Coordinates of C-alpha atoms and ligand atoms in Angstrom, one line a residue:
M27 CA -14.6 -0.5 -27.8
S28 CA -10.9 -0.1 -28.3
T29 CA -8.5 -2.5 -30.1
F30 CA -6.3 -2.5 -27.0
N31 CA -6.6 -4.0 -23.6
A32 CA -4.5 -3.3 -20.5
P33 CA -1.4 -5.6 -20.7
K34 CA -1.5 -9.0 -19.0
G35 CA -1.2 -8.8 -15.3
T36 CA -2.2 -5.1 -15.2
F37 CA -5.6 -3.5 -14.6
D38 CA -7.4 -0.2 -14.7
M39 CA -8.3 1.2 -11.3
L40 CA -11.9 2.2 -12.0
P41 CA -14.6 4.1 -10.1
P42 CA -16.1 3.5 -7.7
Y43 CA -13.2 1.3 -6.4
S44 CA -10.7 4.0 -7.1
E45 CA -12.3 6.0 -4.3
T46 CA -11.3 3.3 -1.8
Y47 CA -7.8 3.3 -3.3
N48 CA -7.6 7.0 -2.7
R49 CA -9.0 6.7 0.8
I50 CA -6.3 4.2 1.7
R51 CA -3.6 6.5 0.5
I52 CA -5.1 9.5 2.4
Q53 CA -5.7 7.6 5.6
F54 CA -2.2 6.1 5.8
G55 CA -0.7 9.4 4.8
L56 CA -2.4 11.2 7.7
E57 CA -1.7 8.5 10.2
L58 CA 2.0 8.3 9.3
R59 CA 2.4 12.0 9.3
D60 CA 1.0 12.2 12.8
A61 CA 3.6 9.6 13.8
G62 CA 6.5 11.7 12.5
F63 CA 6.8 10.2 9.0
Q64 CA 7.5 12.4 5.9
Y65 CA 6.5 11.6 2.4
I66 CA 9.1 10.5 -0.1
E67 CA 8.8 9.7 -3.8
T68 CA 11.6 8.0 -5.7
P69 CA 11.8 7.3 -9.5
T70 CA 9.8 4.4 -11.0
F71 CA 13.0 2.9 -12.4
E72 CA 16.5 2.7 -11.0
D73 CA 19.8 1.2 -12.0
T74 CA 19.4 -2.5 -12.2
G75 CA 22.4 -2.9 -9.9
L76 CA 20.6 -1.3 -7.0
F77 CA 18.1 -4.1 -6.8
A78 CA 20.6 -6.9 -7.6
R79 CA 22.7 -5.6 -4.6
G80 CA 19.8 -4.4 -2.4
V81 CA 17.2 -7.1 -2.8
G82 CA 19.7 -9.9 -3.4
E83 CA 20.7 -11.9 -6.5
S84 CA 19.4 -15.2 -5.1
T85 CA 15.9 -14.0 -4.6
D86 CA 13.0 -14.8 -7.0
I87 CA 12.4 -11.1 -7.4
V88 CA 15.8 -10.4 -8.8
S89 CA 16.4 -13.7 -10.6
K90 CA 13.0 -14.1 -12.3
E91 CA 10.7 -11.2 -11.8
M92 CA 12.3 -7.9 -12.8
Y93 CA 11.3 -5.8 -15.7
T94 CA 14.8 -4.9 -16.9
F95 CA 15.5 -2.9 -20.0
S96 CA 18.3 -0.9 -21.6
D97 CA 17.7 2.7 -22.4
R98 CA 18.9 4.3 -25.6
A99 CA 22.3 5.0 -24.0
G100 CA 22.8 1.4 -23.1
R101 CA 22.2 1.7 -19.3
S102 CA 20.6 -1.2 -17.7
L103 CA 17.5 0.0 -15.8
T104 CA 14.8 -1.8 -13.9
L105 CA 11.2 -0.9 -13.0
R106 CA 11.2 -1.0 -9.2
P107 CA 10.0 -4.3 -7.8
E108 CA 9.9 -3.0 -4.2
G109 CA 10.4 0.2 -2.3
T110 CA 13.0 -0.1 0.4
A111 CA 16.2 -0.3 -1.7
A112 CA 15.3 2.9 -3.5
V113 CA 14.4 4.8 -0.3
V114 CA 17.7 3.8 1.3
R115 CA 19.5 4.7 -1.9
S116 CA 17.9 8.2 -1.7
V117 CA 18.6 8.6 2.0
L118 CA 22.3 7.9 1.3
Q119 CA 22.5 10.0 -1.9
H120 CA 21.0 13.1 -0.1
K121 CA 22.6 12.4 3.2
L122 CA 19.2 12.6 5.0
Y123 CA 20.8 10.5 7.8
A124 CA 22.8 13.6 8.8
A125 CA 19.7 15.0 10.5
R126 CA 17.8 13.5 13.5
L127 CA 17.6 9.7 13.5
P128 CA 15.7 7.7 12.7
V129 CA 14.7 9.2 9.4
K130 CA 11.1 8.3 9.1
L131 CA 9.7 8.2 5.6
W132 CA 6.5 6.9 3.9
Y133 CA 5.7 6.3 0.3
F134 CA 2.9 5.2 -2.0
G135 CA 3.3 4.0 -5.5
S136 CA 3.4 1.3 -8.2
Y137 CA 5.7 -1.7 -8.2
Y138 CA 6.4 -4.2 -10.9
R139 CA 7.1 -7.9 -10.8
Y140 CA 6.9 -10.4 -13.7
E141 CA 4.8 -13.0 -11.8
Q142 CA 2.1 -15.4 -12.9
P143 CA -1.0 -13.3 -12.5
Q144 CA -3.8 -14.7 -10.3
A145 CA -6.4 -13.3 -7.9
G146 CA -4.5 -10.8 -5.7
R147 CA -1.3 -11.1 -7.7
T148 CA -0.6 -8.7 -10.6
R149 CA 2.4 -7.5 -12.5
Q150 CA 1.9 -3.9 -11.5
F151 CA 0.6 -3.4 -8.0
T152 CA 0.5 -0.6 -5.5
Q153 CA 2.2 -0.5 -2.1
V154 CA 2.0 1.9 0.8
G155 CA 5.3 1.7 2.7
A156 CA 7.0 3.2 5.7
E157 CA 10.6 3.1 6.7
A158 CA 12.4 4.2 9.9
I159 CA 16.1 4.5 9.0
G160 CA 18.9 4.8 11.6
S161 CA 17.7 3.1 14.8
R162 CA 18.6 -0.1 16.5
D163 CA 15.9 0.4 19.1
P164 CA 13.4 -2.6 19.2
L165 CA 10.8 0.0 20.2
V166 CA 10.9 1.2 16.6
D167 CA 10.1 -2.4 15.4
V168 CA 7.1 -2.3 17.6
E169 CA 6.1 1.2 16.5
M170 CA 6.2 0.1 12.9
I171 CA 4.0 -2.9 13.6
A172 CA 1.6 -0.9 15.7
L173 CA 1.2 1.7 12.8
A174 CA 0.4 -1.0 10.3
V175 CA -2.2 -2.6 12.6
E176 CA -3.7 0.8 13.3
G177 CA -3.9 1.5 9.6
F178 CA -5.7 -1.7 8.8
Q179 CA -8.1 -1.3 11.7
K180 CA -8.9 2.3 10.8
L181 CA -9.9 1.1 7.4
G182 CA -12.3 -1.3 9.1
L183 CA -10.4 -4.6 8.7
T184 CA -10.7 -7.1 11.6
D185 CA -9.9 -10.6 10.1
F186 CA -6.2 -10.2 9.7
R187 CA -3.4 -11.9 11.6
L188 CA 0.1 -10.8 12.4
L189 CA 2.8 -13.4 12.0
L190 CA 6.1 -12.7 13.7
N191 CA 9.6 -14.2 13.6
S192 CA 13.2 -13.2 14.0
L193 CA 15.8 -14.1 11.3
G194 CA 18.8 -13.5 13.6
C195 CA 21.8 -11.4 12.5
R196 CA 25.2 -11.7 10.8
E197 CA 26.5 -13.6 13.8
C198 CA 23.8 -16.2 14.4
R199 CA 22.1 -16.7 11.0
P200 CA 25.1 -18.3 9.3
V201 CA 25.2 -20.9 12.1
Y202 CA 21.5 -21.6 11.7
R203 CA 21.8 -21.6 7.9
S204 CA 24.4 -24.5 8.0
R205 CA 22.3 -26.4 10.5
L206 CA 19.3 -26.0 8.2
Q207 CA 21.3 -27.0 5.1
E208 CA 22.5 -30.1 6.8
F209 CA 19.0 -31.1 7.7
L210 CA 17.6 -30.3 4.2
R211 CA 20.3 -32.2 2.4
S212 CA 19.2 -35.3 4.3
L213 CA 15.7 -35.1 2.7
D214 CA 14.3 -36.4 -0.5
L215 CA 14.2 -33.2 -2.6
D216 CA 14.2 -32.6 -6.3
E217 CA 17.2 -31.0 -8.0
D218 CA 15.8 -27.5 -8.2
T219 CA 15.0 -27.5 -4.5
L220 CA 18.5 -28.9 -3.7
R221 CA 20.0 -26.0 -5.6
R222 CA 17.9 -23.7 -3.5
V223 CA 19.2 -25.4 -0.4
D224 CA 22.7 -24.3 -1.5
I225 CA 21.7 -20.7 -2.4
N226 CA 18.8 -19.7 -0.1
P227 CA 17.9 -22.6 2.3
L228 CA 15.5 -20.5 4.4
R229 CA 13.3 -20.1 1.3
V230 CA 12.8 -23.9 1.3
L231 CA 10.9 -23.6 4.6
D232 CA 8.4 -21.5 2.6
D233 CA 7.9 -24.1 -0.1
K234 CA 4.1 -24.6 -0.3
R235 CA 4.2 -28.1 -1.9
P236 CA 2.7 -30.8 0.5
E237 CA 5.5 -33.3 -0.3
V238 CA 8.1 -30.8 0.8
Q239 CA 6.1 -29.6 3.8
A240 CA 5.6 -33.1 5.0
Q241 CA 9.4 -33.6 5.3
L242 CA 10.0 -30.3 7.1
T243 CA 8.3 -31.3 10.4
G244 CA 11.6 -31.8 12.3
A245 CA 13.5 -28.9 10.7
P246 CA 15.6 -26.8 13.1
L247 CA 14.0 -23.5 13.9
I248 CA 15.8 -20.1 13.7
T249 CA 14.3 -19.1 17.1
D250 CA 16.3 -21.9 18.8
S251 CA 19.6 -20.6 17.2
L252 CA 19.4 -16.9 18.0
C253 CA 22.5 -15.3 19.6
E254 CA 21.9 -13.6 23.0
A255 CA 21.5 -10.1 21.5
C256 CA 19.0 -11.2 18.9
A257 CA 17.1 -13.3 21.4
A258 CA 16.8 -10.3 23.8
H259 CA 15.7 -8.0 20.9
H260 CA 13.0 -10.6 19.9
T261 CA 11.8 -11.0 23.5
F262 CA 11.5 -7.2 23.9
V263 CA 9.5 -6.9 20.7
R264 CA 7.1 -9.6 21.8
S265 CA 6.6 -8.3 25.3
M266 CA 6.0 -4.8 24.0
L267 CA 3.4 -6.0 21.6
D268 CA 1.8 -7.8 24.5
D269 CA 1.8 -4.6 26.5
L270 CA 0.0 -2.8 23.6
G271 CA -2.5 -5.6 23.3
I272 CA -1.5 -6.4 19.8
K273 CA -2.1 -10.0 19.0
Y274 CA 0.6 -11.9 17.0
E275 CA 1.4 -15.5 16.2
D276 CA 5.0 -16.7 16.5
D277 CA 5.8 -18.3 13.2
P278 CA 9.4 -19.7 13.4
R279 CA 9.1 -20.7 9.7
L280 CA 8.3 -17.3 8.4
V281 CA 10.8 -16.0 5.9
R282 CA 10.6 -13.2 3.4
G283 CA 11.4 -12.9 -0.3
L284 CA 14.1 -10.3 0.1
D285 CA 17.6 -10.9 1.3
Y286 CA 18.1 -7.8 3.4
Y287 CA 16.1 -8.7 6.5
V288 CA 17.7 -9.4 9.9
R289 CA 16.1 -9.9 13.3
T290 CA 12.4 -8.9 13.4
I291 CA 10.3 -9.9 10.4
F292 CA 6.5 -9.9 10.2
E293 CA 3.7 -10.5 7.8
F294 CA 0.0 -9.6 7.8
V295 CA -2.2 -12.3 6.4
H296 CA -6.0 -12.1 5.7
D297 CA -7.9 -15.3 5.8
G298 CA -10.6 -14.2 3.3
L299 CA -8.1 -14.0 0.4
G300 CA -7.2 -17.5 -0.7
A301 CA -3.7 -18.4 -1.8
Q302 CA -2.4 -14.8 -2.0
S303 CA -3.2 -14.0 1.6
A304 CA -0.4 -11.6 2.5
I305 CA -1.7 -8.1 2.8
G306 CA 1.6 -6.7 4.0
G307 CA 5.0 -7.4 5.5
G308 CA 8.2 -6.0 6.6
G309 CA 11.0 -6.2 9.0
R310 CA 14.4 -5.0 10.1
Y311 CA 17.2 -4.5 7.6
D312 CA 20.3 -3.4 9.6
G313 CA 22.9 -4.1 6.9
L314 CA 21.2 -2.6 3.8
A315 CA 22.7 0.9 4.0
Q316 CA 26.2 -0.5 4.2
E317 CA 25.5 -3.0 1.4
L318 CA 24.7 0.0 -0.7
G319 CA 27.9 1.8 0.1
G320 CA 26.7 4.0 3.0
P321 CA 27.3 4.2 6.7
E322 CA 25.8 1.7 9.2
L323 CA 22.1 2.6 9.5
P324 CA 20.0 -0.1 11.2
S325 CA 16.5 0.3 10.0
V326 CA 13.0 -1.2 9.9
G327 CA 10.1 -0.9 7.6
W328 CA 7.1 -2.4 5.9
A329 CA 5.1 -2.4 2.7
L330 CA 1.4 -3.1 2.5
G331 CA -0.3 -4.2 -0.7
V332 CA -3.1 -1.7 -1.5
G333 CA -4.9 -4.0 -4.0
R334 CA -4.9 -6.9 -1.5
T335 CA -6.1 -4.6 1.2
M336 CA -9.0 -3.6 -1.0
L337 CA -9.8 -7.3 -1.6
A338 CA -9.6 -7.9 2.1
L339 CA -12.1 -5.1 2.7
E340 CA -14.4 -6.6 0.1
A341 CA -14.0 -10.1 1.7
E342 CA -15.2 -8.6 5.0
G343 CA -18.0 -6.8 3.3
R344 CA -16.5 -3.4 4.2
E345 CA -16.3 -1.7 0.9
I346 CA -15.6 2.0 1.7
E347 CA -16.3 3.0 -1.9
M348 CA -18.2 6.2 -2.3
G349 CA -19.6 8.0 -5.3
A350 CA -18.1 11.3 -6.3
D351 CA -18.6 13.9 -3.6
C352 CA -21.4 16.2 -4.6
D353 CA -23.7 18.3 -2.4
V354 CA -25.4 20.5 -4.9
Y355 CA -26.3 19.9 -8.5
G356 CA -27.1 22.6 -11.0
V357 CA -29.8 22.3 -13.6
A358 CA -30.1 25.1 -16.2
L359 CA -32.9 25.6 -18.8
G360 CA -31.8 27.9 -21.5
E361 CA -28.6 29.5 -22.7
E362 CA -28.4 32.5 -20.3
A363 CA -29.4 30.2 -17.4
R364 CA -26.4 27.9 -18.2
R365 CA -24.0 30.8 -17.7
E366 CA -25.6 31.7 -14.4
V367 CA -25.7 28.2 -13.0
F368 CA -22.1 27.6 -14.0
K369 CA -21.2 30.8 -12.1
L370 CA -23.1 29.5 -9.1
V371 CA -21.4 26.1 -9.2
T372 CA -18.0 27.8 -9.4
A373 CA -18.9 30.0 -6.4
L374 CA -20.1 27.0 -4.4
R375 CA -16.8 25.2 -5.0
V376 CA -14.9 28.3 -4.0
A377 CA -16.9 28.2 -0.8
D378 CA -15.8 24.5 -0.3
I379 CA -19.2 23.1 -1.2
P380 CA -18.9 20.1 -3.6
A381 CA -21.0 21.0 -6.6
D382 CA -21.6 19.8 -10.2
M383 CA -24.1 20.6 -13.0
A384 CA -25.8 19.1 -16.0
F385 CA -23.8 19.9 -19.2
D386 CA -24.8 19.7 -22.8
S387 CA -28.2 21.5 -22.6
K388 CA -30.1 18.5 -21.2
K389 CA -33.9 18.6 -21.0
L390 CA -35.4 19.1 -17.5
K391 CA -36.2 15.4 -17.0
G392 CA -32.8 14.1 -18.0
A393 CA -31.1 16.8 -15.9
M394 CA -33.1 16.0 -12.8
K395 CA -32.2 12.3 -13.3
A396 CA -28.6 13.3 -13.4
A397 CA -29.1 15.3 -10.2
D398 CA -30.5 12.3 -8.4
Q399 CA -27.6 10.1 -9.7
S400 CA -25.0 12.6 -8.5
G401 CA -26.0 11.8 -4.8
A402 CA -26.4 15.6 -4.2
R403 CA -28.7 16.7 -1.4
Y404 CA -29.9 19.9 -3.2
A405 CA -30.5 20.9 -6.8
I406 CA -30.5 24.5 -8.0
I407 CA -32.8 24.8 -11.0
L408 CA -32.8 27.9 -13.1
G409 CA -35.3 28.6 -16.0
D410 CA -35.9 31.8 -18.0
R411 CA -38.7 32.9 -15.7
D412 CA -36.6 32.5 -12.6
L413 CA -33.8 34.5 -14.3
A414 CA -36.2 37.3 -15.0
D415 CA -37.2 37.3 -11.3
G416 CA -33.6 37.1 -10.1
V417 CA -34.2 33.8 -8.3
V418 CA -33.2 30.2 -8.5
Q419 CA -35.4 27.2 -7.4
L420 CA -33.7 25.4 -4.5
K421 CA -34.9 21.8 -4.3
D422 CA -34.2 19.5 -1.4
L423 CA -33.7 16.2 -3.3
T424 CA -34.5 14.1 -0.2
T425 CA -37.8 15.6 0.7
G426 CA -38.7 17.0 -2.8
D427 CA -39.5 20.4 -1.2
Q428 CA -38.7 23.3 -3.5
A429 CA -38.6 27.1 -3.0
P430 CA -37.3 30.1 -4.8
V431 CA -34.2 31.8 -3.4
S432 CA -32.6 35.1 -4.6
L433 CA -29.7 34.4 -6.9
H434 CA -27.4 36.6 -4.7
L435 CA -28.3 34.7 -1.6
V436 CA -28.3 31.1 -2.7
V437 CA -24.6 30.3 -2.0
D438 CA -24.9 31.7 1.6
S439 CA -28.2 29.9 2.0
L440 CA -26.7 26.5 0.9
K441 CA -23.6 27.1 3.1
E442 CA -26.0 27.4 6.1
K443 CA -28.1 24.4 5.1
L444 CA -25.1 22.2 4.6
Q445 CA -23.2 23.1 7.8
Ligands
AMP501 P1 6.8 -7.8 -0.4 O1 7.6 -6.6 -0.9 O2 6.9 -9.0 -1.3 O3 7.0 -8.0 1.0 O4 5.3 -7.4 -0.6 C1 4.6 -6.6 0.4 C2 3.1 -6.7 0.0 O5 2.8 -6.2 -1.3 C3 2.6 -8.1 0.0 O6 2.2 -8.5 1.3 C4 1.4 -8.0 -0.9 O7 0.3 -7.5 -0.2 C5 1.8 -6.9 -1.9 N1 2.3 -7.6 -3.1 C6 3.5 -8.1 -3.4 N2 3.6 -8.6 -4.6 C7 2.4 -8.4 -5.2 C8 1.8 -8.7 -6.5 N3 2.5 -9.3 -7.4 N4 0.5 -8.4 -6.7 C9 -0.2 -7.7 -5.7 N5 0.3 -7.4 -4.5 C10 1.5 -7.8 -4.2

């Protein structure tokens, strides 16, 4: 036992669950690569100003949840609370937009928000994200949504729902915002909420308190206020999703916790998760690149919560955890045999056969137990007598059959058996 525990709101990613975690990363990586996305990794911390500007001063993330610190030279730095702002910063810094558009990038990493920890909500969490930067085409919105759906489905998830909305644009959102403010100011709301009505009225729609929700029944809806171009964009996205057979629910009250979104926004929720039901979300952010000092680069992206995806898999009884991969387990009896078995295990690995062995001079019984626990299909057992005869005992751990095989031939023989 150690004197220290992981800090509040953080956790250790332990086996066997860590296997699922790796699988999610690998699976999304392959799928996104096949769709033309390249991997990007940005620093874990950035200038605080990037998030203040990129995510928005009025958001909970920036105003309450950031891990901000000064470095020894007095710079204000912040542990990244989300991925998009940094990816766009990087695209601008390295002028990646000078090549073919859209720039399609994917990432996987840890994010940090000082939130009240609860089931499915931690202070450090992992997201897999994808961004398509530099296209106004509503087909790209649909492509992004389809890729997230495909990813969840390939992991085996079925009980998730896609919520869809449009937030309008610089033209029509301000008109809607004032209409909504007017409506909200006529309600019986506490001071904190009224302040929010001034700063970020759309967030009030997201207020989970029943006394607030009860008053919101007649609230004006953004989808009734969209300008012609935004309405056409939204109609296109919906009809293309229909064409692909992707089910969605129109949710005209859906908002997101980041300021940069325009037009299409979406969220994936899983009903087996309780209060923290969002397993991912995203949308279009046409103005962000300009906000960060770059050219106009209309873009769309998403981020999926890896931890919550794992909880969703568990809720559906679809744990994809596996033990460590091992096909052959080496058991050596005696000092010279240890050297030979180690050489065989190394040769098996070179031949792409997952192999492991019993270390620390275990007795036969203990070593055979370890072989069983490893999940291997075969054990190679080497004693002094075998060594003298130039053979190794090859044991099938499923049937219990055992036969001597020449030391020189065992790797080839296992290659054949495991084909
Ligand atoms: P957001 O950047 O807020 O849109 O988050 C995207 C996804 O990341 C959410 O749908 C969650 O699945 C996940 N996520 C966000 N915040 C947390 C958190 N504090 N703990 C665990 N997962 C989170």
